[in-house]
Structures are given as C-alpha cells and as structure tokens.
Short mmCIF file of N, CA and C in Angstrom, two decimals:
data_model
loop_
_atom_site.label_atom_id
_atom_site.label_comp_id
_atom_site.label_asym_id
_atom_site.label_seq_id
_atom_site.Cartn_x
_atom_site.Cartn_y
_atom_site.Cartn_z
N MET A 642 0.80 -1.18 0.00
CA MET A 642 0.00 0.00 0.00
C MET A 642 0.84 1.25 0.00
N HIS A 643 1.95 1.17 0.66
CA HIS A 643 2.83 2.34 0.69
C HIS A 643 3.35 2.66 -0.70
N SER A 644 3.55 1.65 -1.51
CA SER A 644 4.07 1.92 -2.86
C SER A 644 3.02 2.61 -3.72
N ARG A 645 1.74 2.28 -3.53
CA ARG A 645 0.68 2.97 -4.29
C ARG A 645 0.59 4.43 -3.84
N SER A 646 0.66 4.65 -2.54
CA SER A 646 0.60 6.01 -2.01
C SER A 646 1.79 6.82 -2.52
N PHE A 647 2.94 6.20 -2.54
CA PHE A 647 4.14 6.87 -3.05
C PHE A 647 3.98 7.18 -4.54
N ALA A 648 3.46 6.25 -5.31
CA ALA A 648 3.26 6.44 -6.75
C ALA A 648 2.27 7.57 -6.99
N ARG A 649 1.19 7.63 -6.22
CA ARG A 649 0.21 8.72 -6.36
C ARG A 649 0.86 10.07 -6.07
N THR A 650 1.66 10.10 -5.02
CA THR A 650 2.34 11.35 -4.66
C THR A 650 3.27 11.80 -5.78
N VAL A 651 4.03 10.86 -6.34
CA VAL A 651 4.95 11.18 -7.43
C VAL A 651 4.17 11.71 -8.63
N PHE A 652 3.07 11.05 -9.00
CA PHE A 652 2.27 11.50 -10.14
C PHE A 652 1.61 12.85 -9.87
N ALA A 653 1.18 13.08 -8.64
CA ALA A 653 0.56 14.36 -8.29
C ALA A 653 1.58 15.48 -8.39
N VAL A 654 2.78 15.25 -7.88
CA VAL A 654 3.83 16.26 -7.95
C VAL A 654 4.20 16.51 -9.41
N ALA A 655 4.32 15.46 -10.19
CA ALA A 655 4.66 15.61 -11.61
C ALA A 655 3.55 16.37 -12.34
N GLY A 656 2.31 16.12 -12.01
CA GLY A 656 1.18 16.81 -12.63
C GLY A 656 1.20 18.30 -12.31
N VAL A 657 1.46 18.62 -11.05
CA VAL A 657 1.53 20.03 -10.66
C VAL A 657 2.69 20.71 -11.38
N ALA A 658 3.82 20.04 -11.47
CA ALA A 658 4.99 20.61 -12.14
C ALA A 658 4.69 20.85 -13.61
N LEU A 659 4.03 19.90 -14.26
CA LEU A 659 3.71 20.08 -15.67
C LEU A 659 2.67 21.18 -15.86
N ALA A 660 1.70 21.25 -14.96
CA ALA A 660 0.66 22.28 -15.07
C ALA A 660 1.25 23.67 -14.89
N SER A 661 2.29 23.79 -14.09
CA SER A 661 2.89 25.11 -13.89
C SER A 661 3.74 25.55 -15.06
N CYS A 662 4.06 24.62 -15.94
CA CYS A 662 4.82 24.98 -17.15
C CYS A 662 3.84 25.56 -18.15
N GLY A 663 3.96 26.81 -18.39
CA GLY A 663 3.06 27.46 -19.34
C GLY A 663 3.82 27.85 -20.58
N GLU A 664 3.60 29.05 -20.99
CA GLU A 664 4.28 29.58 -22.15
C GLU A 664 5.78 29.70 -21.84
N PRO A 665 6.60 29.69 -22.87
CA PRO A 665 8.03 29.93 -22.62
C PRO A 665 8.24 31.30 -21.99
N ALA A 666 9.36 31.47 -21.34
CA ALA A 666 9.67 32.71 -20.63
C ALA A 666 9.54 33.92 -21.54
N SER A 667 9.87 33.75 -22.82
CA SER A 667 9.80 34.88 -23.73
C SER A 667 8.38 35.39 -23.91
N GLU A 668 7.40 34.53 -23.75
CA GLU A 668 6.01 34.94 -23.90
C GLU A 668 5.47 35.59 -22.63
N GLN A 669 6.15 35.42 -21.50
CA GLN A 669 5.66 35.93 -20.24
C GLN A 669 6.27 37.29 -19.87
N VAL A 670 7.11 37.82 -20.72
CA VAL A 670 7.75 39.09 -20.43
C VAL A 670 6.75 40.22 -20.62
N SER A 671 6.60 41.06 -19.61
CA SER A 671 5.71 42.22 -19.72
C SER A 671 6.42 43.32 -20.48
N PRO A 672 5.68 44.06 -21.31
CA PRO A 672 6.31 45.17 -22.04
C PRO A 672 6.90 46.20 -21.08
N LEU A 673 8.03 46.74 -21.45
CA LEU A 673 8.71 47.78 -20.68
C LEU A 673 8.20 49.13 -21.15
N ASP A 674 7.81 50.00 -20.21
CA ASP A 674 7.35 51.35 -20.53
C ASP A 674 8.51 52.16 -21.10
N CYS A 675 8.32 52.72 -22.28
CA CYS A 675 9.36 53.53 -22.93
C CYS A 675 8.97 55.00 -22.99
N THR A 676 8.29 55.48 -21.98
CA THR A 676 7.98 56.90 -21.93
C THR A 676 9.20 57.60 -21.35
N THR A 677 9.97 58.25 -22.22
CA THR A 677 11.25 58.82 -21.83
C THR A 677 11.59 60.01 -22.72
N ASP A 678 12.61 60.75 -22.33
CA ASP A 678 13.08 61.86 -23.16
C ASP A 678 14.57 62.09 -22.94
N THR A 679 15.16 62.89 -23.80
CA THR A 679 16.59 63.19 -23.71
C THR A 679 16.86 64.31 -22.72
N GLY A 680 15.80 64.91 -22.20
CA GLY A 680 15.96 66.10 -21.39
C GLY A 680 15.92 67.31 -22.30
N ILE A 681 15.67 68.45 -21.73
CA ILE A 681 15.58 69.69 -22.51
C ILE A 681 16.75 70.58 -22.14
N SER A 682 17.42 71.10 -23.14
CA SER A 682 18.49 72.04 -22.90
C SER A 682 18.32 73.21 -23.86
N GLN A 683 19.13 74.21 -23.72
CA GLN A 683 19.04 75.37 -24.60
C GLN A 683 20.20 75.40 -25.58
N ILE A 684 19.90 75.94 -26.74
CA ILE A 684 20.95 76.15 -27.73
C ILE A 684 21.92 77.18 -27.14
N PRO A 685 23.22 76.94 -27.21
CA PRO A 685 24.20 77.86 -26.61
C PRO A 685 24.09 79.28 -27.15
N THR A 686 24.35 80.23 -26.29
CA THR A 686 24.31 81.64 -26.69
C THR A 686 25.67 82.12 -27.18
N LEU A 687 26.69 81.27 -27.08
CA LEU A 687 28.04 81.67 -27.46
C LEU A 687 28.30 81.49 -28.95
N VAL A 688 27.35 81.88 -29.77
CA VAL A 688 27.52 81.82 -31.22
C VAL A 688 27.16 83.19 -31.78
N PRO A 689 27.81 83.59 -32.84
CA PRO A 689 27.50 84.91 -33.41
C PRO A 689 26.10 84.93 -34.01
N ALA A 690 25.35 86.00 -33.73
CA ALA A 690 24.02 86.17 -34.33
C ALA A 690 24.22 86.45 -35.82
N PRO A 691 23.38 86.00 -36.68
CA PRO A 691 22.17 85.23 -36.47
C PRO A 691 22.40 83.73 -36.66
N ALA A 692 23.48 83.21 -36.09
CA ALA A 692 23.82 81.79 -36.27
C ALA A 692 22.72 80.89 -35.72
N GLY A 693 22.45 79.84 -36.44
CA GLY A 693 21.49 78.84 -36.00
C GLY A 693 22.08 77.45 -36.10
N TYR A 694 21.48 76.53 -35.38
CA TYR A 694 21.90 75.14 -35.43
C TYR A 694 20.92 74.34 -36.25
N SER A 695 21.44 73.53 -37.13
CA SER A 695 20.62 72.57 -37.85
C SER A 695 20.56 71.32 -36.97
N VAL A 696 19.39 71.06 -36.40
CA VAL A 696 19.23 69.96 -35.44
C VAL A 696 18.45 68.83 -36.11
N LYS A 697 19.06 67.65 -36.13
CA LYS A 697 18.40 66.46 -36.67
C LYS A 697 17.93 65.60 -35.51
N TYR A 698 16.62 65.38 -35.45
CA TYR A 698 16.01 64.49 -34.47
C TYR A 698 15.81 63.13 -35.13
N GLU A 699 16.05 62.05 -34.37
CA GLU A 699 15.87 60.70 -34.91
C GLU A 699 15.30 59.77 -33.85
N VAL A 700 14.45 58.85 -34.28
CA VAL A 700 14.00 57.74 -33.46
C VAL A 700 14.13 56.49 -34.32
N ILE A 701 14.89 55.53 -33.81
CA ILE A 701 15.08 54.27 -34.52
C ILE A 701 14.71 53.13 -33.58
N GLY A 702 14.38 52.00 -34.16
CA GLY A 702 14.02 50.87 -33.32
C GLY A 702 14.18 49.55 -34.02
N SER A 703 14.22 48.50 -33.21
CA SER A 703 14.28 47.14 -33.73
C SER A 703 13.60 46.23 -32.72
N GLY A 704 13.10 45.12 -33.21
CA GLY A 704 12.45 44.15 -32.34
C GLY A 704 10.98 44.46 -32.13
N ALA A 705 10.42 43.89 -31.06
CA ALA A 705 8.99 44.01 -30.78
C ALA A 705 8.71 45.16 -29.83
N GLY A 706 7.87 46.07 -30.26
CA GLY A 706 7.49 47.21 -29.43
C GLY A 706 6.68 48.19 -30.22
N THR A 707 6.22 49.23 -29.56
CA THR A 707 5.37 50.23 -30.19
C THR A 707 5.74 51.62 -29.68
N ILE A 708 5.86 52.56 -30.59
CA ILE A 708 6.01 53.96 -30.23
C ILE A 708 4.69 54.64 -30.60
N THR A 709 4.01 55.21 -29.62
CA THR A 709 2.72 55.85 -29.88
C THR A 709 2.87 57.35 -30.13
N LYS A 710 3.90 57.98 -29.55
CA LYS A 710 4.11 59.42 -29.74
C LYS A 710 5.59 59.75 -29.74
N ILE A 711 5.93 60.73 -30.54
CA ILE A 711 7.24 61.38 -30.48
C ILE A 711 6.95 62.85 -30.22
N ILE A 712 7.66 63.43 -29.26
CA ILE A 712 7.49 64.84 -28.91
C ILE A 712 8.85 65.52 -29.05
N TYR A 713 8.92 66.59 -29.85
CA TYR A 713 10.21 67.26 -30.02
C TYR A 713 10.04 68.78 -30.03
N ARG A 714 11.14 69.47 -29.79
CA ARG A 714 11.17 70.94 -29.75
C ARG A 714 11.58 71.48 -31.12
N ASP A 715 10.80 72.43 -31.62
CA ASP A 715 11.11 73.01 -32.92
C ASP A 715 11.34 74.52 -32.87
N GLY A 716 11.46 75.07 -31.66
CA GLY A 716 11.70 76.50 -31.51
C GLY A 716 10.45 77.28 -31.13
N THR A 717 9.29 76.68 -31.26
CA THR A 717 8.06 77.34 -30.83
C THR A 717 7.83 77.04 -29.35
N THR A 718 6.86 77.69 -28.75
CA THR A 718 6.62 77.50 -27.31
C THR A 718 5.97 76.15 -27.01
N THR A 719 5.27 75.58 -27.98
CA THR A 719 4.60 74.30 -27.77
C THR A 719 5.35 73.19 -28.49
N PRO A 720 5.71 72.11 -27.79
CA PRO A 720 6.40 71.00 -28.46
C PRO A 720 5.52 70.38 -29.56
N VAL A 721 6.16 69.85 -30.58
CA VAL A 721 5.47 69.18 -31.68
C VAL A 721 5.24 67.72 -31.28
N VAL A 722 4.02 67.22 -31.52
CA VAL A 722 3.68 65.83 -31.19
C VAL A 722 3.39 65.10 -32.50
N VAL A 723 4.06 63.96 -32.69
CA VAL A 723 3.83 63.10 -33.85
C VAL A 723 3.19 61.83 -33.32
N GLU A 724 1.95 61.56 -33.74
CA GLU A 724 1.21 60.38 -33.28
C GLU A 724 1.54 59.17 -34.17
N ASN A 725 1.71 58.01 -33.55
CA ASN A 725 1.93 56.73 -34.24
C ASN A 725 2.93 56.83 -35.39
N PRO A 726 4.15 57.25 -35.10
CA PRO A 726 5.15 57.42 -36.17
C PRO A 726 5.61 56.09 -36.75
N VAL A 727 6.04 56.15 -37.98
CA VAL A 727 6.65 55.00 -38.64
C VAL A 727 8.16 55.14 -38.44
N LEU A 728 8.79 54.07 -37.96
CA LEU A 728 10.23 54.09 -37.72
C LEU A 728 10.98 53.50 -38.90
N PRO A 729 12.15 53.95 -39.20
CA PRO A 729 12.89 55.03 -38.56
C PRO A 729 12.24 56.37 -38.88
N TRP A 730 12.33 57.29 -37.92
CA TRP A 730 11.71 58.60 -38.05
C TRP A 730 12.79 59.66 -37.90
N THR A 731 12.77 60.68 -38.75
CA THR A 731 13.71 61.79 -38.63
C THR A 731 13.00 63.11 -38.94
N GLU A 732 13.52 64.18 -38.37
CA GLU A 732 13.03 65.53 -38.62
C GLU A 732 14.21 66.47 -38.38
N THR A 733 14.39 67.43 -39.27
CA THR A 733 15.46 68.42 -39.10
C THR A 733 14.84 69.80 -38.96
N VAL A 734 15.29 70.55 -37.95
CA VAL A 734 14.80 71.90 -37.69
C VAL A 734 15.99 72.83 -37.49
N ILE A 735 15.75 74.13 -37.64
CA ILE A 735 16.78 75.13 -37.36
C ILE A 735 16.41 75.79 -36.04
N LEU A 736 17.34 75.76 -35.09
CA LEU A 736 17.12 76.37 -33.77
C LEU A 736 18.20 77.43 -33.53
N TYR A 737 17.82 78.48 -32.81
CA TYR A 737 18.71 79.62 -32.55
C TYR A 737 19.04 79.71 -31.06
N PRO A 738 20.06 80.49 -30.71
CA PRO A 738 20.45 80.62 -29.30
C PRO A 738 19.25 80.89 -28.39
N ASP A 739 19.29 80.28 -27.23
CA ASP A 739 18.27 80.35 -26.18
C ASP A 739 17.00 79.56 -26.47
N MET A 740 16.90 78.90 -27.63
CA MET A 740 15.75 78.04 -27.90
C MET A 740 15.99 76.68 -27.27
N ASP A 741 14.89 76.01 -26.90
CA ASP A 741 14.99 74.68 -26.30
C ASP A 741 15.19 73.62 -27.37
N VAL A 742 15.99 72.61 -27.02
CA VAL A 742 16.20 71.45 -27.87
C VAL A 742 15.97 70.21 -27.03
N GLY A 743 15.31 69.20 -27.58
CA GLY A 743 15.06 67.96 -26.86
C GLY A 743 14.01 67.14 -27.58
N ILE A 744 14.00 65.84 -27.31
CA ILE A 744 13.05 64.93 -27.93
C ILE A 744 12.63 63.88 -26.91
N GLY A 745 11.39 63.45 -27.00
CA GLY A 745 10.86 62.41 -26.12
C GLY A 745 9.99 61.45 -26.90
N MET A 746 9.64 60.35 -26.25
CA MET A 746 8.75 59.38 -26.89
C MET A 746 7.88 58.70 -25.84
N GLU A 747 6.76 58.16 -26.29
CA GLU A 747 5.88 57.35 -25.46
C GLU A 747 5.67 56.04 -26.19
N GLY A 748 5.74 54.95 -25.47
CA GLY A 748 5.54 53.64 -26.06
C GLY A 748 5.99 52.55 -25.12
N SER A 749 6.18 51.36 -25.67
CA SER A 749 6.65 50.23 -24.87
C SER A 749 7.42 49.27 -25.77
N VAL A 750 8.27 48.48 -25.13
CA VAL A 750 9.06 47.49 -25.87
C VAL A 750 8.96 46.16 -25.14
N SER A 751 8.76 45.08 -25.91
CA SER A 751 8.68 43.74 -25.32
C SER A 751 10.00 43.01 -25.46
N ASN A 752 10.52 43.01 -26.66
CA ASN A 752 11.80 42.36 -26.92
C ASN A 752 12.47 43.14 -28.05
N GLY A 753 13.09 44.23 -27.68
CA GLY A 753 13.70 45.07 -28.70
C GLY A 753 14.37 46.28 -28.10
N ARG A 754 14.59 47.26 -28.97
CA ARG A 754 15.35 48.44 -28.56
C ARG A 754 14.86 49.65 -29.35
N PHE A 755 14.66 50.77 -28.64
CA PHE A 755 14.35 52.06 -29.26
C PHE A 755 15.41 53.06 -28.83
N GLU A 756 15.82 53.90 -29.76
CA GLU A 756 16.77 54.96 -29.44
C GLU A 756 16.24 56.27 -30.00
N LEU A 757 16.24 57.30 -29.16
CA LEU A 757 15.90 58.63 -29.62
C LEU A 757 17.12 59.51 -29.41
N LYS A 758 17.35 60.39 -30.36
CA LYS A 758 18.54 61.23 -30.27
C LYS A 758 18.38 62.49 -31.10
N TYR A 759 19.22 63.45 -30.78
CA TYR A 759 19.32 64.65 -31.61
C TYR A 759 20.78 65.02 -31.73
N ASN A 760 21.09 65.63 -32.86
CA ASN A 760 22.45 66.09 -33.11
C ASN A 760 22.33 67.38 -33.91
N GLY A 761 22.89 68.44 -33.38
CA GLY A 761 22.82 69.73 -34.06
C GLY A 761 24.19 70.31 -34.27
N THR A 762 24.40 70.87 -35.45
CA THR A 762 25.67 71.53 -35.75
C THR A 762 25.37 72.95 -36.21
N LEU A 763 26.30 73.82 -35.93
CA LEU A 763 26.16 75.23 -36.32
C LEU A 763 26.18 75.32 -37.83
N ASN A 764 25.22 76.06 -38.38
CA ASN A 764 25.14 76.22 -39.83
C ASN A 764 26.42 76.84 -40.36
N ALA A 765 26.99 76.25 -41.38
CA ALA A 765 28.23 76.76 -41.98
C ALA A 765 28.01 78.14 -42.58
N ALA A 766 26.81 78.41 -43.07
CA ALA A 766 26.52 79.70 -43.71
C ALA A 766 26.60 80.86 -42.71
N SER A 767 26.47 80.55 -41.41
CA SER A 767 26.49 81.62 -40.42
C SER A 767 27.90 81.96 -39.96
N GLY A 768 28.89 81.27 -40.52
CA GLY A 768 30.27 81.60 -40.22
C GLY A 768 30.74 81.07 -38.87
N GLY A 769 29.99 80.18 -38.26
CA GLY A 769 30.37 79.64 -36.96
C GLY A 769 31.34 78.49 -37.08
N SER A 770 31.80 78.04 -35.95
CA SER A 770 32.74 76.92 -35.90
C SER A 770 32.03 75.62 -36.24
N SER A 771 32.65 74.83 -37.10
CA SER A 771 32.03 73.55 -37.47
C SER A 771 32.07 72.57 -36.30
N GLY A 772 32.88 72.85 -35.28
CA GLY A 772 32.95 71.98 -34.12
C GLY A 772 31.88 72.25 -33.09
N ALA A 773 31.10 73.33 -33.27
CA ALA A 773 30.05 73.66 -32.31
C ALA A 773 28.87 72.72 -32.52
N GLN A 774 28.58 71.89 -31.53
CA GLN A 774 27.52 70.90 -31.65
C GLN A 774 26.67 70.84 -30.39
N VAL A 775 25.45 70.39 -30.57
CA VAL A 775 24.57 70.04 -29.45
C VAL A 775 24.07 68.63 -29.73
N SER A 776 23.98 67.81 -28.69
CA SER A 776 23.50 66.45 -28.92
C SER A 776 22.95 65.86 -27.63
N GLY A 777 22.12 64.87 -27.80
CA GLY A 777 21.56 64.13 -26.68
C GLY A 777 20.97 62.83 -27.19
N SER A 778 20.89 61.82 -26.33
CA SER A 778 20.30 60.55 -26.74
C SER A 778 19.81 59.78 -25.52
N LYS A 779 18.93 58.86 -25.78
CA LYS A 779 18.37 58.00 -24.74
C LYS A 779 17.95 56.69 -25.40
N VAL A 780 18.12 55.58 -24.69
CA VAL A 780 17.75 54.26 -25.20
C VAL A 780 16.75 53.62 -24.25
N CYS A 781 15.75 52.98 -24.82
CA CYS A 781 14.81 52.16 -24.06
C CYS A 781 14.91 50.76 -24.65
N GLU A 782 15.29 49.80 -23.82
CA GLU A 782 15.61 48.47 -24.33
C GLU A 782 15.18 47.39 -23.36
N GLN A 783 14.65 46.32 -23.90
CA GLN A 783 14.39 45.11 -23.12
C GLN A 783 14.66 43.93 -24.05
N GLN A 784 15.59 43.12 -23.66
CA GLN A 784 15.97 41.96 -24.45
C GLN A 784 15.83 40.70 -23.60
N PHE A 785 15.39 39.64 -24.21
CA PHE A 785 15.40 38.35 -23.53
C PHE A 785 15.97 37.33 -24.49
N ARG A 786 16.52 36.32 -23.93
CA ARG A 786 17.11 35.25 -24.74
C ARG A 786 16.40 33.96 -24.39
N SER A 787 16.03 33.22 -25.43
CA SER A 787 15.43 31.92 -25.18
C SER A 787 16.55 30.89 -25.15
N SER A 788 16.42 29.95 -24.25
CA SER A 788 17.48 28.95 -24.14
C SER A 788 17.19 27.80 -25.09
N THR A 789 18.23 27.30 -25.67
CA THR A 789 18.11 26.13 -26.54
C THR A 789 19.08 25.09 -26.04
N SER A 790 18.72 23.87 -26.28
CA SER A 790 19.62 22.79 -25.86
C SER A 790 19.98 21.95 -27.06
N VAL A 791 21.17 21.40 -27.02
CA VAL A 791 21.65 20.53 -28.09
C VAL A 791 21.79 19.14 -27.52
N ASN A 792 21.19 18.19 -28.21
CA ASN A 792 21.30 16.79 -27.73
C ASN A 792 22.43 16.10 -28.42
#
C-alpha cells in the first residue's frame, strides 16, 4: 500500500509541475514602458548672431514594441507631437540661441530596442565653428534570450 501512495504522490507532484509549465519565458515578459526623453536644454548663446543650429532628431528601433508618440522641440513654445510614427523617423529643424532642444517618446518594448537622439551643428553659412555641436540621446531596451539545448 505504501508503494501505491508513493506512486500517487509522485504523479501528483509531476502533474503540478507540468501544469505550472506554461508559455516559454519569452512569452511571459511584460512590455517595458518607454515613456522617456533626452531632457531639454538650450541652444548655446556663445555663437555669433544670427547663427542657428541645424538639429536632426531621430527615433530608430528594432524588435517588438510600439512607439505611440514622439514629442520634439522646434523653436516654438509648444512642443510638436507626432502620433503613431513610422520608424525610422527623422526631422530636421533650425534652432537659434536660447531656444529649447530635446526629444521624447511614449511607447513600450517587449523584446527590442528604441533609441531617440538629436544632433545639431552650427550652420556653416552663419560663419560659426564647425565643431560647435549640441547632442543628446536615450535608449529604451528590453531583451530576452530563449534557451536552446543541443542533444
């Protein structure tokens, strides 16, 4: 009788163990919130007027995820909002001293990577130094690896 009781216990434990095995770990990963920004800074005032910076904003991505909004500064008082952008996304604007520069995004990533960045250089036509730059970047990333076995 003890052997039957032992066998039942073994089968019950095995059943519970099998029942707890669900989807692979990759399917159980919750999306990571990618609501982030590069921060806001001002275009330097140490450039000769009317020098401006040509600022290129970019958002690139790979893997599984969604970007629902991109928010960037274009020199006006209200940030520009781009709904449901198609990646890769770029926009170039001209910004002048004391104007705000920065980019943000809203979305989530399950198994991938999003990068938002800006890079601005002083317009050559304004006679400024080609080394004068403004830049910022931020990455939102969540990666998982599935394990494989070789027999």
